[in-house]
């Protein structure tokens, strides 16, 4: 591993030296398998029972060669730079590409991490670094779909995660999956975010469990498909209560603790529908426009120590979206495949967003990399919205 093989801009010339890079290289499964058992390296393939994971147990491993490589994380969680596998959101195993720059000749692995694999394609894996190790996050609406995916992304990065949802069975199953897949310290709570007392209990639950609240992700949301003239007041109120009032209540409950700590970040899930009108979802559009404006107001009031941002996805490939095709078809009389094709056609990138695409953006906005970003409404819509 000659020094001239490491480009000047590569992170291996800043923070990680060649010795630690060797340690990372040695941790790749195909290398580990070829090494004799010296009794000094941890078994990365080991897993815990769901019960142990829910209890928050953390496996400890002995150091291989360098003090800056931390092994005090679950051994089924890949190390930084490791080429290995992790459970996808559907439970299948997927390969993790090297997260280090493809320009580094040491890191680059054929078919993994190079420009041909990344440019113009949606993410299909979670690149993990442990950047949220020791931090806590609350994710609302996390029984399935996007909320579960965001919680999984934080869990994979080492965060302690509290998830809540009105679906009791769903949120319990989601927590079990997170704990068993990532060894995460997960707490599940049943809560309706439009209920003030329930929201207060969620925030208190996170503080009681983890002793701190670093991140809040407001994902809970519902949609009602109907022409504006057919939307009754009850349906309108319910969408506004969950999508907008819920964000207000959770931020109001969480912000005092973050302000006292002079640290924290909030990411609200808005929508491209909050930036422009969309057919047959009037209350949803109104609620998400409100979330964007509320995010900006909160960002001004929470500065300088707490950052508040939102993301604006377009069409996310989830169960909820599959249900929407049928509901729109019932109104218009169109074939659901025609509807799906028209939605794809509306995006310059010509593909739906995946849960991982949105989760990656949420992690970015929650990370120190976004330390100069607050009050933003980040589009993740395949180019459908560009303002």
XYZ file of C-alpha atoms in Angstrom:
387
model
C 0.000 0.000 0.000
C 2.429 2.610 -1.221
C 1.670 6.197 -0.335
C 1.644 7.238 -3.988
C -1.439 5.042 -4.518
C -3.484 7.258 -2.214
C -4.716 10.409 -4.021
C -4.105 13.753 -2.245
C -7.842 14.395 -1.870
C -8.647 10.962 -0.462
C -9.804 10.867 3.157
C -7.003 8.378 3.879
C -4.611 11.345 3.893
C -6.763 13.072 6.513
C -7.855 11.328 9.683
C -7.192 7.730 8.670
C -3.566 6.769 8.050
C -2.299 3.795 6.078
C -2.238 1.614 9.163
C -5.900 2.213 9.870
C -6.648 1.720 6.182
C -4.960 -1.666 6.408
C -7.189 -2.425 9.363
C -10.271 -1.552 7.312
C -9.020 -3.676 4.433
C -8.408 -6.611 6.746
C -12.010 -6.441 7.927
C -13.404 -7.248 4.487
C -15.102 -10.641 4.716
C -13.090 -12.299 1.936
C -9.873 -11.218 3.675
C -11.071 -12.132 7.158
C -12.042 -15.590 5.974
C -8.523 -16.187 4.684
C -6.799 -15.183 7.923
C -5.834 -17.718 10.588
C -7.809 -17.519 13.794
C -5.494 -15.481 16.009
C -8.125 -14.978 18.661
C -7.977 -11.218 18.237
C -10.677 -10.302 15.744
C -14.418 -10.153 16.211
C -16.880 -12.307 14.304
C -18.682 -9.837 12.052
C -21.243 -12.418 10.998
C -22.599 -12.999 14.480
C -26.149 -11.933 15.247
C -28.171 -11.389 18.384
C -31.579 -12.553 19.296
C -34.380 -10.044 18.864
C -34.876 -10.009 22.626
C -31.265 -9.075 23.300
C -31.395 -6.387 20.644
C -34.569 -4.827 21.989
C -32.993 -4.725 25.417
C -30.235 -2.639 23.857
C -27.318 -5.010 24.402
C -24.121 -4.075 22.582
C -21.594 -6.712 21.592
C -17.978 -5.860 22.323
C -15.106 -6.890 20.108
C -11.347 -6.690 20.632
C -9.299 -4.342 18.506
C -7.598 -5.826 15.467
C -4.744 -3.403 14.926
C -5.485 0.287 15.312
C -6.933 2.263 18.241
C -9.032 4.547 16.021
C -11.111 1.659 14.697
C -13.973 1.227 17.166
C -15.346 -2.229 17.711
C -17.881 -1.375 20.405
C -20.839 -1.665 18.043
C -23.008 -4.642 17.141
C -20.937 -7.110 15.180
C -23.628 -7.505 12.533
C -23.237 -3.810 11.686
C -20.605 -3.276 8.956
C -17.575 -1.197 9.804
C -16.669 1.958 7.871
C -15.283 1.040 4.470
C -16.108 -2.637 4.888
C -17.304 -4.591 1.872
C -20.014 -6.800 3.272
C -23.736 -7.350 3.534
C -26.585 -5.819 5.415
C -30.292 -6.596 5.530
C -32.346 -4.604 3.065
C -35.679 -3.143 4.095
C -37.458 -6.214 2.750
C -35.252 -8.553 4.769
C -33.044 -9.708 1.897
C -29.279 -9.451 2.054
C -27.699 -6.770 -0.097
C -24.071 -5.900 -0.718
C -22.680 -2.681 0.674
C -20.308 -0.840 -1.630
C -17.192 0.825 -0.343
C -18.327 4.246 0.856
C -14.914 5.791 0.272
C -14.086 7.808 -2.875
C -13.828 5.720 -6.075
C -10.724 7.767 -6.962
C -8.805 5.898 -4.272
C -7.176 2.889 -5.913
C -7.074 0.998 -2.627
C -10.795 1.357 -1.919
C -12.172 0.843 -5.395
C -13.640 -2.591 -5.900
C -14.889 -3.763 -9.328
C -18.617 -3.234 -9.631
C -18.849 -1.451 -6.299
C -18.663 2.229 -5.530
C -17.432 3.376 -8.928
C -19.137 6.057 -10.969
C -20.856 3.572 -13.260
C -22.642 2.076 -10.260
C -23.779 5.346 -8.681
C -24.515 7.953 -11.331
C -28.104 8.028 -12.545
C -29.294 5.185 -10.328
C -31.297 5.101 -7.144
C -29.546 3.850 -4.030
C -30.061 0.170 -3.382
C -28.018 -0.129 -0.197
C -27.196 1.765 2.964
C -23.598 2.985 3.250
C -22.865 2.904 6.955
C -20.304 4.794 9.017
C -21.666 4.777 12.571
C -21.943 8.579 12.471
C -24.971 8.601 14.797
C -23.478 6.241 17.384
C -24.613 7.273 20.871
C -27.292 9.651 19.589
C -31.045 9.223 19.827
C -33.761 9.809 17.261
C -37.552 9.804 17.292
C -39.259 8.798 14.036
C -43.030 9.159 13.763
C -45.197 7.079 11.460
C -42.629 4.282 11.365
C -44.731 1.116 11.239
C -43.962 0.623 7.550
C -42.813 2.274 4.352
C -40.803 5.479 4.494
C -40.894 5.824 8.283
C -39.550 2.317 8.781
C -36.893 2.957 6.145
C -35.714 6.155 7.823
C -35.597 4.413 11.205
C -33.593 1.588 9.612
C -31.098 4.066 8.169
C -30.531 5.646 11.592
C -30.304 2.239 13.273
C -27.707 1.120 10.738
C -25.691 4.226 11.625
C -25.654 3.349 15.321
C -28.440 5.570 16.632
C -30.811 4.682 19.446
C -34.245 4.795 17.851
C -37.729 5.409 19.213
C -40.466 4.814 16.669
C -44.164 5.522 17.033
C -47.303 4.905 15.006
C -51.048 4.498 15.470
C -50.690 0.938 14.160
C -49.805 -0.996 17.317
C -49.024 -4.321 15.655
C -47.143 -2.638 12.823
C -44.902 -0.494 14.995
C -44.077 -3.455 17.253
C -43.102 -5.561 14.241
C -41.065 -2.682 12.844
C -39.141 -2.355 16.114
C -38.444 -6.091 16.213
C -37.056 -5.958 12.682
C -34.809 -2.998 13.450
C -33.464 -4.616 16.595
C -32.766 -7.978 14.982
C -31.234 -6.559 11.795
C -29.056 -3.834 13.222
C -28.677 -4.647 16.906
C -30.240 -1.287 17.602
C -31.596 -0.052 20.930
C -35.190 0.380 19.776
C -38.308 1.468 21.626
C -41.761 1.287 20.023
C -44.719 3.360 21.164
C -48.305 3.603 19.989
C -49.230 7.236 19.428
C -51.483 9.442 17.345
C -49.413 12.526 16.521
C -52.525 14.700 16.469
C -53.005 13.967 20.191
C -51.048 16.375 22.394
C -50.732 14.024 25.373
C -49.631 11.120 23.173
C -46.931 13.257 21.577
C -45.683 14.421 24.974
C -45.460 10.784 26.076
C -43.347 9.930 23.016
C -40.816 12.687 23.680
C -40.706 11.812 27.388
C -40.284 8.163 26.429
C -37.202 8.949 24.380
C -35.682 11.043 27.159
C -36.413 8.384 29.778
C -34.987 5.599 27.615
C -31.922 7.310 26.163
C -31.342 10.327 28.391
C -31.183 12.666 25.415
C -32.993 13.685 22.242
C -30.759 14.529 19.310
C -32.995 14.150 16.272
C -36.697 14.293 15.478
C -38.078 13.006 12.179
C -41.702 13.942 11.555
C -42.830 11.363 9.019
C -46.382 10.520 10.102
C -48.835 11.430 7.389
C -51.993 10.352 5.597
C -53.625 11.136 2.265
C -57.223 11.123 1.081
C -57.798 10.751 -2.671
C -60.865 12.685 -3.863
C -61.919 15.673 -5.910
C -61.969 18.850 -3.836
C -65.756 19.111 -4.123
C -66.049 15.574 -2.736
C -63.793 16.058 0.299
C -65.947 16.210 3.407
C -64.974 18.259 6.429
C -64.104 15.227 8.526
C -61.622 13.955 5.931
C -60.131 17.437 5.546
C -59.681 17.857 9.295
C -58.092 14.449 9.727
C -55.447 15.051 7.051
C -54.611 18.491 8.449
C -54.534 17.151 12.013
C -52.086 14.349 11.257
C -49.915 15.975 8.608
C -49.658 19.536 9.922
C -50.887 19.688 13.505
C -48.849 16.558 14.246
C -45.654 18.288 13.108
C -46.508 21.331 15.230
C -47.181 19.219 18.327
C -44.036 17.093 18.069
C -41.782 20.080 17.426
C -43.381 21.994 20.295
C -42.717 19.053 22.618
C -39.166 18.347 21.430
C -37.723 21.819 20.902
C -37.481 22.890 24.575
C -35.179 19.938 25.299
C -33.041 20.611 22.228
C -32.825 24.316 23.006
C -31.785 23.570 26.581
C -29.079 21.240 25.251
C -28.127 23.814 22.589
C -28.024 21.022 20.022
C -30.330 18.987 17.855
C -31.907 18.685 14.451
C -35.419 18.219 13.132
C -36.353 16.945 9.688
C -39.982 17.103 8.625
C -41.301 15.051 5.724
C -43.111 17.466 3.433
C -43.786 16.797 -0.260
C -43.504 18.219 -3.741
C -47.288 18.534 -3.352
C -46.567 21.290 -0.834
C -44.852 23.342 -3.517
C -47.427 23.034 -6.278
C -50.968 21.795 -6.706
C -51.742 18.154 -7.427
C -54.971 16.585 -8.607
C -57.288 14.864 -6.120
C -55.244 15.493 -2.952
C -56.292 19.017 -1.913
C -56.039 18.540 1.877
C -52.696 16.772 1.478
C -51.308 19.636 -0.650
C -52.507 22.201 1.869
C -51.029 20.282 4.791
C -47.617 19.846 3.165
C -47.439 23.498 2.136
C -48.076 24.236 5.793
C -45.280 21.879 6.842
C -42.813 23.739 4.617
C -43.794 27.128 6.036
C -43.837 25.799 9.602
C -40.371 24.316 9.071
C -38.980 27.687 7.999
C -40.579 29.494 10.932
C -39.249 26.925 13.398
C -35.786 27.165 11.839
C -35.708 30.911 12.498
C -36.853 30.525 16.090
C -34.628 27.533 16.920
C -31.403 29.027 15.564
C -28.519 29.131 16.189
C -28.183 25.824 18.006
C -31.000 23.699 16.557
C -31.506 23.144 12.839
C -34.929 22.500 11.276
C -35.327 21.327 7.675
C -37.759 19.372 5.555
C -37.566 17.084 2.543
C -40.012 17.154 -0.356
C -40.247 13.740 -2.028
C -42.167 13.158 -5.233
C -43.518 9.678 -5.887
C -42.005 7.136 -3.486
C -42.176 3.471 -4.384
C -44.152 2.234 -1.348
C -47.311 0.302 -0.511
C -49.111 3.605 0.015
C -48.339 4.713 -3.520
C -49.559 1.394 -4.920
C -52.868 2.002 -3.167
C -53.087 5.492 -4.664
C -53.053 4.159 -8.239
C -56.292 2.298 -7.598
C -57.929 5.268 -5.882
C -57.054 7.654 -8.713
C -58.216 5.069 -11.252
C -61.587 4.919 -9.498
C -61.991 8.681 -9.958
C -60.699 9.039 -13.509
C -61.594 5.695 -15.055
C -58.015 5.332 -16.274
C -56.089 2.084 -16.165
C -53.736 1.988 -13.160
C -50.777 1.191 -15.421
C -51.527 4.310 -17.465
C -51.603 6.356 -14.278
C -48.307 4.892 -13.138
C -46.703 5.595 -16.514
C -47.933 9.200 -16.496
C -46.417 9.775 -13.070
C -43.065 8.437 -14.241
C -43.277 10.660 -17.322
C -43.660 13.714 -15.071
C -40.145 13.203 -13.693
C -37.104 14.114 -15.822
C -35.173 11.218 -14.269
C -38.015 8.879 -15.306
C -38.119 6.755 -12.190
C -39.819 6.711 -8.827
C -37.957 7.574 -5.682
C -37.026 4.681 -3.427
C -37.273 4.751 0.352
C -33.473 4.674 0.534
C -33.234 7.844 -1.571
C -35.312 9.797 0.915
C -33.701 8.191 3.973
C -30.239 9.174 2.723
C -31.336 12.804 2.413
C -32.846 12.759 5.905
C -29.585 11.393 7.310
C -27.627 14.092 5.501
C -29.799 16.889 6.901
C -29.443 15.368 10.382
C -25.660 15.079 10.149
C -22.807 17.528 10.799
C -22.318 17.657 7.022
C -25.427 19.867 6.935
C -24.318 22.117 9.796
C -24.896 25.212 7.626
C -28.315 24.078 6.433
C -31.528 25.137 8.139
C -34.948 26.191 6.917
C -34.487 24.265 3.671
C -37.111 22.302 1.753
C -34.992 19.762 -0.120
C -36.534 18.338 -3.289
C -36.198 14.593 -3.846
C -38.502 14.319 -6.806
C -36.474 13.181 -9.779
C -36.453 16.723 -11.131
C -40.228 17.093 -11.073
C -39.901 20.197 -8.877
C -36.879 22.479 -9.207
C -37.547 25.360 -6.837
